Amino acid sequence: AGVTFLAFGNGAADIFSIFVLITQGDDDMVRAEIAMGAILGGGLFVTTVVVGLICINYPLDVKLGPFVRDVIFYMASISWLVYMLSDNRISRVESLGYIVLYIIYVAVVIATLKYDQYKLRKAARATQPSETTPLVSKETAADPIRGGVDFDNSMTTSTFTGSIGGSSYS
């Protein structure tokens, strides 16, 4: 949800305000600079000030894998932006590259989640007893104090020795 709905909700205001900025005004270069500054400044603000303030009050345990994945995609998006701006113009094809990058990011996040769920299910199955796994270990079963059965001397080869009502049996 954080990759799709939350991200769209967080970025929707930026999308509409940048759209209004781009479609209004006279100087294309000034509008483009303001738009890029607003987008990059907003991302920088969220990744520094917002995260910093939250972590001061509520320290977070961050998993290294998802963090590295997100940093790699963030760096890829900034690198793509640098490439696009190298000729001072952003074409439609270059813009589609951003959308493709986001689709790849969402696919990687979903694949990672599915793989993590698979590993958890596999680990859970490995800890559950199977039909061939004895519920009692040999050591516990052979312990007469715990009332176990001696597997080394099975019932077919053992004999009963004891007394019942004063009579001895063997």
PDB file of C-alpha atoms in Angstrom, residues 29-132:
ATOM      1  CA  MET A  29      12.593  27.830 -18.537  1.00  0.00           C
ATOM      2  CA  VAL A  30      11.562  29.566 -15.307  1.00  0.00           C
ATOM      3  CA  ARG A  31       8.484  27.353 -14.990  1.00  0.00           C
ATOM      4  CA  ALA A  32      10.572  24.236 -15.566  1.00  0.00           C
ATOM      5  CA  GLU A  33      13.131  25.295 -12.961  1.00  0.00           C
ATOM      6  CA  ILE A  34      10.425  26.006 -10.400  1.00  0.00           C
ATOM      7  CA  ALA A  35       8.698  22.689 -11.167  1.00  0.00           C
ATOM      8  CA  MET A  36      11.919  20.665 -10.855  1.00  0.00           C
ATOM      9  CA  GLY A  37      12.878  22.563  -7.711  1.00  0.00           C
ATOM     10  CA  ALA A  38       9.468  21.882  -6.186  1.00  0.00           C
ATOM     11  CA  ILE A  39       9.569  18.176  -7.001  1.00  0.00           C
ATOM     12  CA  LEU A  40      13.158  17.604  -5.908  1.00  0.00           C
ATOM     13  CA  GLY A  41      12.794  19.918  -2.906  1.00  0.00           C
ATOM     14  CA  GLY A  42       9.681  18.057  -1.773  1.00  0.00           C
ATOM     15  CA  GLY A  43      11.451  14.702  -2.068  1.00  0.00           C
ATOM     16  CA  LEU A  44      14.489  16.044  -0.232  1.00  0.00           C
ATOM     17  CA  PHE A  45      12.278  17.520   2.501  1.00  0.00           C
ATOM     18  CA  VAL A  46      10.471  14.209   3.035  1.00  0.00           C
ATOM     19  CA  THR A  47      13.646  12.117   3.060  1.00  0.00           C
ATOM     20  CA  THR A  48      15.493  14.429   5.448  1.00  0.00           C
ATOM     21  CA  VAL A  49      13.290  16.578   7.667  1.00  0.00           C
ATOM     22  CA  VAL A  50      10.195  14.359   7.907  1.00  0.00           C
ATOM     23  CA  VAL A  51      12.150  11.147   8.452  1.00  0.00           C
ATOM     24  CA  GLY A  52      14.523  12.935  10.829  1.00  0.00           C
ATOM     25  CA  LEU A  53      11.718  14.367  12.968  1.00  0.00           C
ATOM     26  CA  ILE A  54       9.900  11.059  13.109  1.00  0.00           C
ATOM     27  CA  CYS A  55      13.036   9.135  14.081  1.00  0.00           C
ATOM     28  CA  ILE A  56      13.936  11.650  16.815  1.00  0.00           C
ATOM     29  CA  ASN A  57      10.610  10.953  18.514  1.00  0.00           C
ATOM     30  CA  TYR A  58      10.123   7.318  17.472  1.00  0.00           C
ATOM     31  CA  PRO A  59      13.373   5.497  16.619  1.00  0.00           C
ATOM     32  CA  LEU A  60      12.766   2.953  13.866  1.00  0.00           C
ATOM     33  CA  ASP A  61      14.277  -0.425  13.128  1.00  0.00           C
ATOM     34  CA  VAL A  62      14.866  -0.431   9.387  1.00  0.00           C
ATOM     35  CA  LYS A  63      15.350  -3.623   7.392  1.00  0.00           C
ATOM     36  CA  LEU A  64      18.455  -3.301   5.265  1.00  0.00           C
ATOM     37  CA  GLY A  65      17.047  -5.047   2.158  1.00  0.00           C
ATOM     38  CA  PRO A  66      14.044  -2.784   1.486  1.00  0.00           C
ATOM     39  CA  PHE A  67      16.084   0.290   2.443  1.00  0.00           C
ATOM     40  CA  VAL A  68      18.828  -0.526  -0.060  1.00  0.00           C
ATOM     41  CA  ARG A  69      16.224  -1.342  -2.740  1.00  0.00           C
ATOM     42  CA  ASP A  70      14.507   2.022  -2.234  1.00  0.00           C
ATOM     43  CA  VAL A  71      17.806   3.946  -2.240  1.00  0.00           C
ATOM     44  CA  ILE A  72      18.840   2.230  -5.474  1.00  0.00           C
ATOM     45  CA  PHE A  73      15.570   3.176  -7.176  1.00  0.00           C
ATOM     46  CA  TYR A  74      15.768   6.722  -5.792  1.00  0.00           C
ATOM     47  CA  MET A  75      19.299   7.046  -7.180  1.00  0.00           C
ATOM     48  CA  ALA A  76      18.125   5.594 -10.501  1.00  0.00           C
ATOM     49  CA  SER A  77      15.350   8.182 -10.725  1.00  0.00           C
ATOM     50  CA  ILE A  78      17.755  11.043  -9.976  1.00  0.00           C
ATOM     51  CA  SER A  79      20.235   9.644 -12.512  1.00  0.00           C
ATOM     52  CA  TRP A  80      17.466   9.444 -15.111  1.00  0.00           C
ATOM     53  CA  LEU A  81      16.546  13.043 -14.348  1.00  0.00           C
ATOM     54  CA  VAL A  82      20.163  14.167 -14.822  1.00  0.00           C
ATOM     55  CA  TYR A  83      20.222  12.341 -18.169  1.00  0.00           C
ATOM     56  CA  MET A  84      16.941  13.935 -19.245  1.00  0.00           C
ATOM     57  CA  LEU A  85      18.078  17.432 -18.304  1.00  0.00           C
ATOM     58  CA  SER A  86      21.455  17.088 -20.033  1.00  0.00           C
ATOM     59  CA  ASP A  87      19.983  18.680 -23.170  1.00  0.00           C
ATOM     60  CA  ASN A  88      17.724  21.126 -21.248  1.00  0.00           C
ATOM     61  CA  ARG A  89      14.639  19.424 -22.626  1.00  0.00           C
ATOM     62  CA  ILE A  90      12.485  16.534 -21.451  1.00  0.00           C
ATOM     63  CA  SER A  91      10.822  14.579 -24.241  1.00  0.00           C
ATOM     64  CA  ARG A  92       7.728  12.395 -23.987  1.00  0.00           C
ATOM     65  CA  VAL A  93       9.835   9.276 -24.469  1.00  0.00           C
ATOM     66  CA  GLU A  94      12.116  10.320 -21.599  1.00  0.00           C
ATOM     67  CA  SER A  95       9.051  11.004 -19.449  1.00  0.00           C
ATOM     68  CA  LEU A  96       7.746   7.516 -20.190  1.00  0.00           C
ATOM     69  CA  GLY A  97      11.079   6.245 -18.865  1.00  0.00           C
ATOM     70  CA  TYR A  98      10.112   7.582 -15.447  1.00  0.00           C
ATOM     71  CA  ILE A  99       6.783   5.769 -15.565  1.00  0.00           C
ATOM     72  CA  VAL A 100       8.488   2.549 -16.654  1.00  0.00           C
ATOM     73  CA  LEU A 101      10.997   2.946 -13.794  1.00  0.00           C
ATOM     74  CA  TYR A 102       8.122   3.267 -11.314  1.00  0.00           C
ATOM     75  CA  ILE A 103       6.351   0.215 -12.763  1.00  0.00           C
ATOM     76  CA  ILE A 104       9.589  -1.764 -12.418  1.00  0.00           C
ATOM     77  CA  TYR A 105       9.924  -0.509  -8.829  1.00  0.00           C
ATOM     78  CA  VAL A 106       6.385  -1.621  -7.934  1.00  0.00           C
ATOM     79  CA  ALA A 107       7.009  -5.012  -9.583  1.00  0.00           C
ATOM     80  CA  VAL A 108      10.244  -5.464  -7.597  1.00  0.00           C
ATOM     81  CA  VAL A 109       8.487  -4.533  -4.343  1.00  0.00           C
ATOM     82  CA  ILE A 110       5.652  -6.996  -5.026  1.00  0.00           C
ATOM     83  CA  ALA A 111       8.087  -9.753  -6.046  1.00  0.00           C
ATOM     84  CA  THR A 112      10.123  -9.136  -2.884  1.00  0.00           C
ATOM     85  CA  LEU A 113       7.003  -9.346  -0.713  1.00  0.00           C
ATOM     86  CA  LYS A 114       5.889 -12.571  -2.407  1.00  0.00           C
ATOM     87  CA  TYR A 115       9.370 -14.064  -1.956  1.00  0.00           C
ATOM     88  CA  ASP A 116       9.433 -13.076   1.737  1.00  0.00           C
ATOM     89  CA  GLN A 117       5.990 -14.656   2.237  1.00  0.00           C
ATOM     90  CA  TYR A 118       7.213 -17.818   0.489  1.00  0.00           C
ATOM     91  CA  LYS A 119      10.241 -17.999   2.798  1.00  0.00           C
ATOM     92  CA  LEU A 120       8.022 -17.537   5.875  1.00  0.00           C
ATOM     93  CA  ARG A 121       5.637 -20.295   4.747  1.00  0.00           C
ATOM     94  CA  LYS A 122       8.569 -22.592   4.018  1.00  0.00           C
ATOM     95  CA  ALA A 123      10.088 -21.911   7.451  1.00  0.00           C
ATOM     96  CA  ALA A 124       6.721 -22.499   9.130  1.00  0.00           C
ATOM     97  CA  ARG A 125       6.336 -25.857   7.340  1.00  0.00           C
ATOM     98  CA  ALA A 126       9.851 -26.862   8.390  1.00  0.00           C
ATOM     99  CA  THR A 127       9.033 -26.312  12.063  1.00  0.00           C
ATOM    100  CA  GLN A 128       5.754 -28.246  11.980  1.00  0.00           C
ATOM    101  CA  PRO A 129       5.955 -31.982  12.731  1.00  0.00           C
ATOM    102  CA  SER A 130       5.293 -34.201   9.736  1.00  0.00           C
ATOM    103  CA  GLU A 131       3.767 -37.672   9.638  1.00  0.00           C
ATOM    104  CA  THR A 132       7.224 -39.257   9.685  1.00  0.00           C
TER     105      THR A 132
END
